[in-house]
């Protein structure tokens, strides 16, 4: 059994709340979120950055939390699926995923929503190609993606109306 | 997670100087870890044999893109996302932008870095063919100083390179000498996105009427390293584009590359497709880029 | 009383929980004092275990270690046959065979320990191919390597060859396919010898797990409890394997006295759990000059892997679907499921039918070409008509109209104009385009007498507040069980969508409504929901509390009054076969399914002759599925199934290395991303089926059947190359094109 290194103290902001935690420096951000912070909305699908189920935002950019050692988020702002709705008020993308049938089994959904919201923040009115490219890092085995594309389009329309 | 996580050390020096000092003091003990898109995959699979890492991800000295009349110089940590977003790169180095666009999904493009793509040493890496075509140079730094080396020759064999244990890549410099060259990039992966390349081709040529004055060609996934195809280039340099020249060049290419069978593809396929891509590149030179519909065309020409 | 929910896209029942990340999957659950479990596997495809040793440097005293000798009951996974052990005891029959189980409070250390267990296994000669197994190169299972064989006979096929104008033969192969649900398999178990065993986990069939755990622990039914947690996709992959992983978690819990969680990582899930059966189909077809099928002889073989698991029933469905939606007076089908030393293959959406339908729909294009008809005209002349009989002698009583589906699909896809245009334009192009289609059907519900054996039960229970709970073991795995059951119950009772609750499947509180498989949840179980709802209503009407034309408020009052005077208000319904259904298991003759869904799918593809890459540019799916209960969910099923079938046809290549999956990572086993799927355009024809809820039939598996042959037919249309296997990887297309080029050069 190999020797253990010391845990590191890490301060970061998660869904707007600044917190300090102790963790092995190479622990995956995914595991720290799920196990230490009990934010289990972020899912593990592959552990190798392929499926996007573990997508979170780090300083506003989408990232696969399975590939991020927790030490690297010291001082960063993290947003997870738990931070997307405002209280009881769902984000337009979440509403659209429900109404368009963008979620089936739901396991890819948190990551897909994180990617879709991030896409719309960067590109408020994406073309179909931009939607497809923007979600290419998030694999869904249930929907064949059609209803997810529809949801993103509907969310843009909804956001447009609100603005 | 198949690695014993508690045994892995990761430190985050606050400056490049501090990082280099640590590397100097304990060479071979510490290895740099940037965006993690390659190393963390090995870690997950229990295949990361090295145990001590330096996180260089937040070192500002390794970031940023600088443009001078002669060069565009990219910090080692320039991500694929940043490459795609840069106006000068879009205009003058479209192959690099296309490589960045076709690497992984957005999440990978946000974390994957150019220097990481280089030092990972994978023969299937997407940006090195473009860097070779652009005659990139690399600045290696250590606590003792820095040196510039041409990217061509940087990889000495499968996963081996001229980088010393105490050195890291600081910058990558692209000479702005390819204005007016015709450019071609095509990645053939296992699917359209989030794919590892089975063959990757980057080419650039300076044309004078129907004659190839100068040419650069580099291929991924057809040899132990990403390969600049100097012999094929030589066979084409000063040649008129013609069916005869194509056929001869394809023969030379077949001699120059050494593709293998693996779980993603076969040697026969890689050879044939490499030749086909060469032909497509050359046809584009001949056609003056007329085949607009083709996805292999670089997005822009300088 | 209003009926307004069926046919409308009401919001998914658990949609909010899923889009906010609040839905709890098994890996999201944590129990106090919980250990993590891991499985040490054989790594040898066939052999005998000689010893197990535990390497140095691991604090083994902290671990719970379980081997076959720790099993309190029977060491087999109870399903069809009892041949698959929970833990190998002596013999090893595939490389992922579980041998030792470990549990420890720290997950990280568990992996170190797993690596430190060494198995000494004396290797025996393995069998990896269908041919080697059929030729009995080694006898690796039973007396003849055959898990099951069937033969179907209709008419007299032997006498047609002499009078046939054309005889066309062909051989077709399909590869293994991984279900690749994004949530890997996982279970948590609590097991206390005096109290019994309880498991929570990701699964399709709680009562399969229940039955398996009873045998494993030698416990009575009431001492075993199985609870489904939110399940992140199944597609058949969580039909049988959960019984294995639940047993393993429970064995560790039983020995340690602590809750144990086992979650497979992606690599283990891909390598060790079941995949779609690889297959080989041989066709010999007799046709008359006027393009009528005279006789079909079909030899269908599937590779079952090392143990029986579900192979007999997969084989059965594949066999019955092998002659497709056509009328042929003389048919002989011989089918076999053979053993190899691969991990057992199992259920995957379509369940044998995608394999045999791929073969048929490729073959019929060759037959059409041989006799000089277009693929569509040849099919038109042979589609089965109402009143005609299938190969098993089933008389088609529904008003099926395959011609109409075909016409509609060809129009919607602009098939004729595009085929003509591509034929004109392809010549000299590096990117060649083509159109292809497939016609097919899928039987809904269990095959033959399966539903009668299952005898499924659903209960409804009303509360004094007028809310109605549906009690069923049918699981929500993404396909919409919760939503459609709510729609069906609400409409039957004239209530609002929100007044229906679906109880989480828990064997302690729900009756056995059967497994969530075989496109049966909506049609069979949904019908029971409808019947139980009507029963509940009758009880209330009979008791005099519920007036005609009641309102939801009136329903609530009636429930309250009934419960106050009579106690709990419940209604249950048990499956009854539709009248006139007969099936003979011995002769394999009769009504194979209560009904079928019928479909024609059209694919448009581009083949790049520079890179041999194939892309699907457009996809039209036209199907007749009875009444559509929920248009968005139904279309979502079709779109998702088509995307999986695109993967099956073009990308999903299980690379085998000595009986182990070599590419067991998502990086190297390639499923379609958001940029790889074409627009998938879904169209329904709705002919209500009398014995489904509100006229609905099953549709979940249907889309898996037809897309692959449609795509490969389109590749042939684009390139002129006839390909007889899937997946069509660029590497194999290159070889096929090279063969054709050589043939052209010689000619």
Coordinates of C-alpha atoms in Angstrom, one line a residue, chain A residues 1-2 4 24 27-28 31 34-35 38 40-48 50-51 53 81-82 85 87-90 93-95 97-110 113 128-129 131-133 135-147 149-150, chain C residues 11-12 14-16 18-25 27-30 57-59 106-109 112 177-184 231-233 235 266 348 476-479 632 635-637 639-641 643-644 652 665-667 669 671-680:
Chain A
X1 CA 0.0 0.0 0.0
X2 CA 1.6 3.2 -1.2
X4 CA -0.4 8.9 1.3
X24 CA -6.2 14.9 -1.7
X27 CA -8.8 13.9 -6.1
X28 CA -11.1 14.5 -9.0
X31 CA -15.6 13.1 -6.5
X34 CA -20.4 14.4 -5.2
X35 CA -18.9 12.9 -2.0
X38 CA -23.1 16.0 -1.7
X40 CA -24.8 14.5 -6.7
X41 CA -26.5 16.2 -9.7
X42 CA -23.1 16.0 -11.4
X43 CA -22.9 12.5 -12.8
X44 CA -20.0 10.1 -13.7
X45 CA -20.6 8.4 -17.0
X46 CA -17.1 7.4 -18.2
X47 CA -14.4 9.0 -16.1
X48 CA -12.4 9.8 -19.2
X50 CA -15.7 11.5 -23.2
X51 CA -19.4 11.6 -22.2
X53 CA -22.2 13.7 -17.8
X81 CA -26.5 21.8 -12.1
X82 CA -27.7 22.6 -8.5
X85 CA -32.3 27.2 -11.3
X87 CA -34.8 28.9 -6.2
X88 CA -38.0 27.2 -7.5
X89 CA -37.7 29.1 -10.8
X90 CA -36.2 26.8 -13.4
X93 CA -33.2 25.6 -20.7
X94 CA -34.5 23.3 -17.9
X95 CA -38.1 24.3 -18.7
X97 CA -35.9 20.2 -21.7
X98 CA -39.1 19.2 -19.8
X99 CA -41.5 20.5 -22.4
X100 CA -39.6 19.2 -25.5
X101 CA -38.7 15.8 -24.1
X102 CA -35.0 16.6 -23.9
X103 CA -34.6 14.4 -20.8
X104 CA -35.4 10.7 -20.9
X105 CA -33.4 8.6 -18.4
X106 CA -32.0 11.8 -17.1
X107 CA -28.4 10.7 -16.4
X108 CA -26.9 12.8 -19.1
X109 CA -29.3 15.7 -18.5
X110 CA -27.5 17.7 -15.8
X113 CA -28.1 21.3 -19.4
X128 CA -28.2 24.2 -35.8
X129 CA -24.5 23.5 -36.4
X131 CA -26.0 23.7 -31.2
X132 CA -24.7 20.4 -32.5
X133 CA -21.0 21.4 -32.0
X135 CA -23.2 19.7 -27.4
X136 CA -20.9 17.3 -29.1
X137 CA -19.0 16.7 -25.9
X138 CA -22.2 15.4 -24.1
X139 CA -23.3 12.0 -25.1
X140 CA -27.0 10.9 -24.8
X141 CA -28.0 7.4 -25.4
X142 CA -31.7 7.8 -25.1
X143 CA -32.9 10.7 -27.3
X144 CA -31.0 10.6 -30.5
X145 CA -30.5 14.3 -29.6
X146 CA -33.4 15.6 -31.7
X147 CA -35.5 16.6 -28.7
X149 CA -31.8 20.4 -30.1
X150 CA -35.5 21.4 -30.0
Chain C
X11 CA -44.7 17.0 -18.9
X12 CA -42.7 14.0 -18.0
X14 CA -40.1 13.0 -13.0
X15 CA -38.9 15.7 -15.5
X16 CA -38.2 18.4 -13.0
X18 CA -34.1 15.1 -13.8
X19 CA -33.4 18.6 -15.2
X20 CA -32.4 20.0 -11.7
X21 CA -30.1 17.1 -10.8
X22 CA -32.3 16.1 -7.9
X23 CA -33.2 12.7 -9.2
X24 CA -31.4 10.1 -7.1
X25 CA -29.6 7.3 -8.9
X27 CA -24.5 6.1 -6.9
X28 CA -26.1 9.2 -5.3
X29 CA -27.3 7.2 -2.3
X30 CA -25.1 6.8 0.8
X57 CA 1.2 -4.7 1.2
X58 CA -2.6 -4.7 1.5
X59 CA -4.2 -4.7 5.0
X106 CA -12.3 3.2 1.3
X107 CA -12.9 3.1 -2.4
X108 CA -9.4 4.0 -3.4
X109 CA -7.8 1.2 -1.4
X112 CA -5.2 -1.4 -4.9
X177 CA -23.2 -4.1 -29.5
X178 CA -22.9 -2.5 -26.1
X179 CA -26.0 -0.9 -24.6
X180 CA -23.9 2.0 -23.3
X181 CA -26.6 3.4 -21.0
X182 CA -24.8 6.4 -19.6
X183 CA -25.4 5.3 -16.0
X184 CA -23.3 2.2 -15.4
X231 CA -32.3 4.3 -13.6
X232 CA -30.0 6.0 -16.1
X233 CA -31.0 4.0 -19.2
X235 CA -31.9 -0.8 -23.3
X266 CA -17.3 2.3 -17.5
X348 CA -30.5 -5.4 -26.0
X476 CA -39.1 4.1 -15.4
X477 CA -35.8 3.8 -17.3
X478 CA -36.2 6.9 -19.4
X479 CA -38.9 5.6 -21.8
X632 CA -43.3 13.5 -27.6
X635 CA -41.1 10.2 -31.0
X636 CA -38.3 10.3 -28.5
X637 CA -38.3 6.5 -28.4
X639 CA -35.4 8.9 -32.5
X640 CA -33.3 7.4 -29.7
X641 CA -33.7 3.9 -31.2
X643 CA -29.6 6.8 -33.3
X644 CA -28.6 3.5 -31.5
X652 CA -20.2 0.5 -32.8
X665 CA -13.7 2.8 -23.2
X666 CA -16.0 5.4 -24.5
X667 CA -13.0 6.9 -26.3
X669 CA -16.1 2.3 -28.6
X671 CA -21.4 5.9 -30.3
X672 CA -23.0 8.8 -32.3
X673 CA -22.5 12.3 -30.9
X674 CA -24.8 15.3 -31.6
X675 CA -23.0 15.9 -34.8
X676 CA -23.2 12.4 -36.1
X677 CA -27.0 12.0 -36.2
X678 CA -29.0 13.2 -39.2
X679 CA -32.4 14.9 -38.8
X680 CA -34.5 11.9 -37.7

